[in-house]
Amino acid sequence: MDAFKYEMKRLVNDLKITTDYAEEKIENIEAHVEVLLQNSKEIQDSFSVVDLRTQNLEKASKNVEEHVNVVLTHSSEIHEHIKSIAASQKELSDEHAPMKMNLVEGMEILQASYRSLGKYMNELKSEVEEITKEIGKVGKK
């Protein structure tokens, strides 16, 4: 009977050690998640700045185009040159839209991954709490 009691205490102690280890790992994962969130926010902030600068550049380009159109009335050669510049600006603007869409999609994927990781962390935490409760019950017996 003493051997059984000793073995049971040893198993409970092993479970306690395993639970402590799992809790430590969860805390480490949570710390990594916080770092990832901060990095994601910084990236998102950077993209917002880039987007704002692009919009300002687009507005400035439109203003320049209006002034150039006044000059175009004086020279057909300048007019052909300005048409080429306008085509390049449109191409840049057209390329910006898919890049922005890809960025938004990437951020949505990142946010979905974070939510999924959070859900997994909560489930894992609940399991650890249940195991801890069971260990407590077994330890009291």
PDB file of C-alpha atoms in Angstrom:
ATOM      1  CA  MET A   1       0.000   0.000   0.000  1.00  0.00           C
ATOM      2  CA  ASP A   2       2.892   2.384   0.787  1.00  0.00           C
ATOM      3  CA  ALA A   3       4.369   1.659  -2.648  1.00  0.00           C
ATOM      4  CA  PHE A   4       1.076   2.615  -4.297  1.00  0.00           C
ATOM      5  CA  LYS A   5       0.855   5.796  -2.220  1.00  0.00           C
ATOM      6  CA  TYR A   6       4.471   6.656  -3.033  1.00  0.00           C
ATOM      7  CA  GLU A   7       3.897   5.997  -6.752  1.00  0.00           C
ATOM      8  CA  MET A   8       0.727   8.114  -6.736  1.00  0.00           C
ATOM      9  CA  LYS A   9       2.564  11.026  -5.050  1.00  0.00           C
ATOM     10  CA  ARG A  10       5.351  10.703  -7.588  1.00  0.00           C
ATOM     11  CA  LEU A  11       2.845  10.823 -10.455  1.00  0.00           C
ATOM     12  CA  VAL A  12       1.124  13.859  -8.954  1.00  0.00           C
ATOM     13  CA  ASN A  13       4.484  15.608  -8.565  1.00  0.00           C
ATOM     14  CA  ASP A  14       5.375  14.752 -12.177  1.00  0.00           C
ATOM     15  CA  LEU A  15       2.041  16.169 -13.330  1.00  0.00           C
ATOM     16  CA  LYS A  16       2.645  19.322 -11.295  1.00  0.00           C
ATOM     17  CA  ILE A  17       6.077  19.762 -12.894  1.00  0.00           C
ATOM     18  CA  THR A  18       4.590  19.210 -16.352  1.00  0.00           C
ATOM     19  CA  THR A  19       1.832  21.725 -15.652  1.00  0.00           C
ATOM     20  CA  ASP A  20       4.345  24.314 -14.458  1.00  0.00           C
ATOM     21  CA  TYR A  21       6.401  23.731 -17.594  1.00  0.00           C
ATOM     22  CA  ALA A  22       3.304  24.115 -19.811  1.00  0.00           C
ATOM     23  CA  GLU A  23       2.337  27.351 -18.041  1.00  0.00           C
ATOM     24  CA  GLU A  24       5.842  28.702 -18.561  1.00  0.00           C
ATOM     25  CA  LYS A  25       5.685  27.838 -22.254  1.00  0.00           C
ATOM     26  CA  ILE A  26       2.295  29.542 -22.561  1.00  0.00           C
ATOM     27  CA  GLU A  27       3.718  32.684 -20.967  1.00  0.00           C
ATOM     28  CA  ASN A  28       6.630  32.583 -23.418  1.00  0.00           C
ATOM     29  CA  ILE A  29       4.227  32.217 -26.342  1.00  0.00           C
ATOM     30  CA  GLU A  30       2.130  35.109 -25.035  1.00  0.00           C
ATOM     31  CA  ALA A  31       5.251  37.266 -24.862  1.00  0.00           C
ATOM     32  CA  HIS A  32       6.097  36.368 -28.457  1.00  0.00           C
ATOM     33  CA  VAL A  33       2.549  37.176 -29.524  1.00  0.00           C
ATOM     34  CA  GLU A  34       2.840  40.615 -27.919  1.00  0.00           C
ATOM     35  CA  VAL A  35       6.077  41.256 -29.826  1.00  0.00           C
ATOM     36  CA  LEU A  36       4.430  40.124 -33.065  1.00  0.00           C
ATOM     37  CA  LEU A  37       1.465  42.386 -32.410  1.00  0.00           C
ATOM     38  CA  GLN A  38       3.722  45.363 -31.787  1.00  0.00           C
ATOM     39  CA  ASN A  39       5.707  44.604 -34.940  1.00  0.00           C
ATOM     40  CA  SER A  40       2.481  44.253 -36.917  1.00  0.00           C
ATOM     41  CA  LYS A  41       1.265  47.604 -35.613  1.00  0.00           C
ATOM     42  CA  GLU A  42       4.549  49.242 -36.570  1.00  0.00           C
ATOM     43  CA  ILE A  43       4.344  47.736 -40.054  1.00  0.00           C
ATOM     44  CA  GLN A  44       0.747  48.851 -40.396  1.00  0.00           C
ATOM     45  CA  ASP A  45       1.720  52.366 -39.264  1.00  0.00           C
ATOM     46  CA  SER A  46       4.532  52.398 -41.839  1.00  0.00           C
ATOM     47  CA  PHE A  47       2.124  51.368 -44.571  1.00  0.00           C
ATOM     48  CA  SER A  48      -0.267  54.113 -43.505  1.00  0.00           C
ATOM     49  CA  VAL A  49       2.536  56.665 -43.818  1.00  0.00           C
ATOM     50  CA  VAL A  50       3.474  55.302 -47.245  1.00  0.00           C
ATOM     51  CA  ASP A  51      -0.168  55.448 -48.335  1.00  0.00           C
ATOM     52  CA  LEU A  52      -0.504  59.046 -47.135  1.00  0.00           C
ATOM     53  CA  ARG A  53       2.679  60.057 -48.936  1.00  0.00           C
ATOM     54  CA  THR A  54       1.455  58.328 -52.086  1.00  0.00           C
ATOM     55  CA  GLN A  55      -1.828  60.225 -51.902  1.00  0.00           C
ATOM     56  CA  ASN A  56       0.048  63.494 -51.425  1.00  0.00           C
ATOM     57  CA  LEU A  57       2.298  62.617 -54.348  1.00  0.00           C
ATOM     58  CA  GLU A  58      -0.750  61.830 -56.477  1.00  0.00           C
ATOM     59  CA  LYS A  59      -2.358  65.188 -55.564  1.00  0.00           C
ATOM     60  CA  ALA A  60       0.873  67.019 -56.315  1.00  0.00           C
ATOM     61  CA  SER A  61       1.178  65.188 -59.630  1.00  0.00           C
ATOM     62  CA  LYS A  62      -2.347  66.216 -60.592  1.00  0.00           C
ATOM     63  CA  ASN A  63      -1.553  69.852 -59.778  1.00  0.00           C
ATOM     64  CA  VAL A  64       1.581  69.691 -61.912  1.00  0.00           C
ATOM     65  CA  GLU A  65      -0.401  68.163 -64.765  1.00  0.00           C
ATOM     66  CA  GLU A  66      -2.883  71.061 -64.668  1.00  0.00           C
ATOM     67  CA  HIS A  67      -0.080  73.630 -64.908  1.00  0.00           C
ATOM     68  CA  VAL A  68       1.576  71.739 -67.722  1.00  0.00           C
ATOM     69  CA  ASN A  69      -1.686  71.649 -69.676  1.00  0.00           C
ATOM     70  CA  VAL A  70      -1.621  75.475 -69.760  1.00  0.00           C
ATOM     71  CA  VAL A  71       1.865  75.319 -71.273  1.00  0.00           C
ATOM     72  CA  LEU A  72       0.724  72.654 -73.762  1.00  0.00           C
ATOM     73  CA  THR A  73      -1.379  75.189 -75.612  1.00  0.00           C
ATOM     74  CA  HIS A  74       1.880  76.966 -76.625  1.00  0.00           C
ATOM     75  CA  SER A  75       3.721  73.986 -78.064  1.00  0.00           C
ATOM     76  CA  SER A  76       2.663  70.666 -79.603  1.00  0.00           C
ATOM     77  CA  GLU A  77       6.066  69.152 -78.860  1.00  0.00           C
ATOM     78  CA  ILE A  78       5.657  69.866 -75.159  1.00  0.00           C
ATOM     79  CA  HIS A  79       2.118  68.485 -75.432  1.00  0.00           C
ATOM     80  CA  GLU A  80       3.402  65.096 -76.659  1.00  0.00           C
ATOM     81  CA  HIS A  81       5.954  65.002 -73.863  1.00  0.00           C
ATOM     82  CA  ILE A  82       3.309  65.732 -71.222  1.00  0.00           C
ATOM     83  CA  LYS A  83       1.065  62.960 -72.601  1.00  0.00           C
ATOM     84  CA  SER A  84       3.926  60.550 -72.021  1.00  0.00           C
ATOM     85  CA  ILE A  85       4.333  61.771 -68.435  1.00  0.00           C
ATOM     86  CA  ALA A  86       0.584  61.424 -67.799  1.00  0.00           C
ATOM     87  CA  ALA A  87       0.654  57.840 -69.096  1.00  0.00           C
ATOM     88  CA  SER A  88       3.518  57.032 -66.731  1.00  0.00           C
ATOM     89  CA  GLN A  89       1.636  58.554 -63.813  1.00  0.00           C
ATOM     90  CA  LYS A  90      -1.452  56.491 -64.627  1.00  0.00           C
ATOM     91  CA  GLU A  91       0.662  53.347 -64.805  1.00  0.00           C
ATOM     92  CA  LEU A  92       2.132  54.130 -61.384  1.00  0.00           C
ATOM     93  CA  SER A  93      -1.325  54.800 -59.991  1.00  0.00           C
ATOM     94  CA  ASP A  94      -2.652  51.552 -61.488  1.00  0.00           C
ATOM     95  CA  GLU A  95       0.252  49.615 -59.964  1.00  0.00           C
ATOM     96  CA  HIS A  96      -0.365  51.195 -56.563  1.00  0.00           C
ATOM     97  CA  ALA A  97      -3.950  49.882 -56.292  1.00  0.00           C
ATOM     98  CA  PRO A  98      -3.037  46.138 -56.471  1.00  0.00           C
ATOM     99  CA  MET A  99      -0.131  46.698 -54.084  1.00  0.00           C
ATOM    100  CA  LYS A 100      -2.482  48.351 -51.614  1.00  0.00           C
ATOM    101  CA  MET A 101      -4.998  45.516 -52.043  1.00  0.00           C
ATOM    102  CA  ASN A 102      -2.260  42.935 -51.419  1.00  0.00           C
ATOM    103  CA  LEU A 103      -1.221  44.837 -48.318  1.00  0.00           C
ATOM    104  CA  VAL A 104      -4.782  44.920 -46.988  1.00  0.00           C
ATOM    105  CA  GLU A 105      -5.201  41.196 -47.693  1.00  0.00           C
ATOM    106  CA  GLY A 106      -1.899  40.465 -45.963  1.00  0.00           C
ATOM    107  CA  MET A 107      -2.946  42.430 -42.897  1.00  0.00           C
ATOM    108  CA  GLU A 108      -6.283  40.596 -42.821  1.00  0.00           C
ATOM    109  CA  ILE A 109      -4.460  37.257 -42.962  1.00  0.00           C
ATOM    110  CA  LEU A 110      -2.142  38.407 -40.182  1.00  0.00           C
ATOM    111  CA  GLN A 111      -5.086  39.515 -38.031  1.00  0.00           C
ATOM    112  CA  ALA A 112      -6.908  36.223 -38.661  1.00  0.00           C
ATOM    113  CA  SER A 113      -3.771  34.313 -37.681  1.00  0.00           C
ATOM    114  CA  TYR A 114      -3.476  36.353 -34.497  1.00  0.00           C
ATOM    115  CA  ARG A 115      -7.115  35.685 -33.603  1.00  0.00           C
ATOM    116  CA  SER A 116      -6.593  31.971 -34.292  1.00  0.00           C
ATOM    117  CA  LEU A 117      -3.467  31.961 -32.141  1.00  0.00           C
ATOM    118  CA  GLY A 118      -5.337  33.763 -29.357  1.00  0.00           C
ATOM    119  CA  LYS A 119      -8.122  31.204 -29.501  1.00  0.00           C
ATOM    120  CA  TYR A 120      -5.582  28.379 -29.370  1.00  0.00           C
ATOM    121  CA  MET A 121      -3.825  30.032 -26.437  1.00  0.00           C
ATOM    122  CA  ASN A 122      -7.122  30.333 -24.544  1.00  0.00           C
ATOM    123  CA  GLU A 123      -7.940  26.688 -25.215  1.00  0.00           C
ATOM    124  CA  LEU A 124      -4.484  25.619 -24.099  1.00  0.00           C
ATOM    125  CA  LYS A 125      -4.745  27.766 -20.978  1.00  0.00           C
ATOM    126  CA  SER A 126      -8.135  26.216 -20.164  1.00  0.00           C
ATOM    127  CA  GLU A 127      -6.667  22.735 -20.565  1.00  0.00           C
ATOM    128  CA  VAL A 128      -3.783  23.610 -18.252  1.00  0.00           C
ATOM    129  CA  GLU A 129      -6.231  24.954 -15.670  1.00  0.00           C
ATOM    130  CA  GLU A 130      -8.300  21.765 -15.895  1.00  0.00           C
ATOM    131  CA  ILE A 131      -5.184  19.621 -15.489  1.00  0.00           C
ATOM    132  CA  THR A 132      -4.131  21.729 -12.506  1.00  0.00           C
ATOM    133  CA  LYS A 133      -7.569  21.252 -10.922  1.00  0.00           C
ATOM    134  CA  GLU A 134      -7.404  17.499 -11.523  1.00  0.00           C
ATOM    135  CA  ILE A 135      -3.929  17.356 -10.015  1.00  0.00           C
ATOM    136  CA  GLY A 136      -5.224  19.267  -7.002  1.00  0.00           C
ATOM    137  CA  LYS A 137      -8.079  16.803  -6.619  1.00  0.00           C
ATOM    138  CA  VAL A 138      -5.759  13.806  -6.936  1.00  0.00           C
ATOM    139  CA  GLY A 139      -3.257  15.384  -4.539  1.00  0.00           C
ATOM    140  CA  LYS A 140      -5.958  15.852  -1.866  1.00  0.00           C
ATOM    141  CA  LYS A 141      -6.991  12.213  -2.000  1.00  0.00           C
TER     142      LYS A 141
END
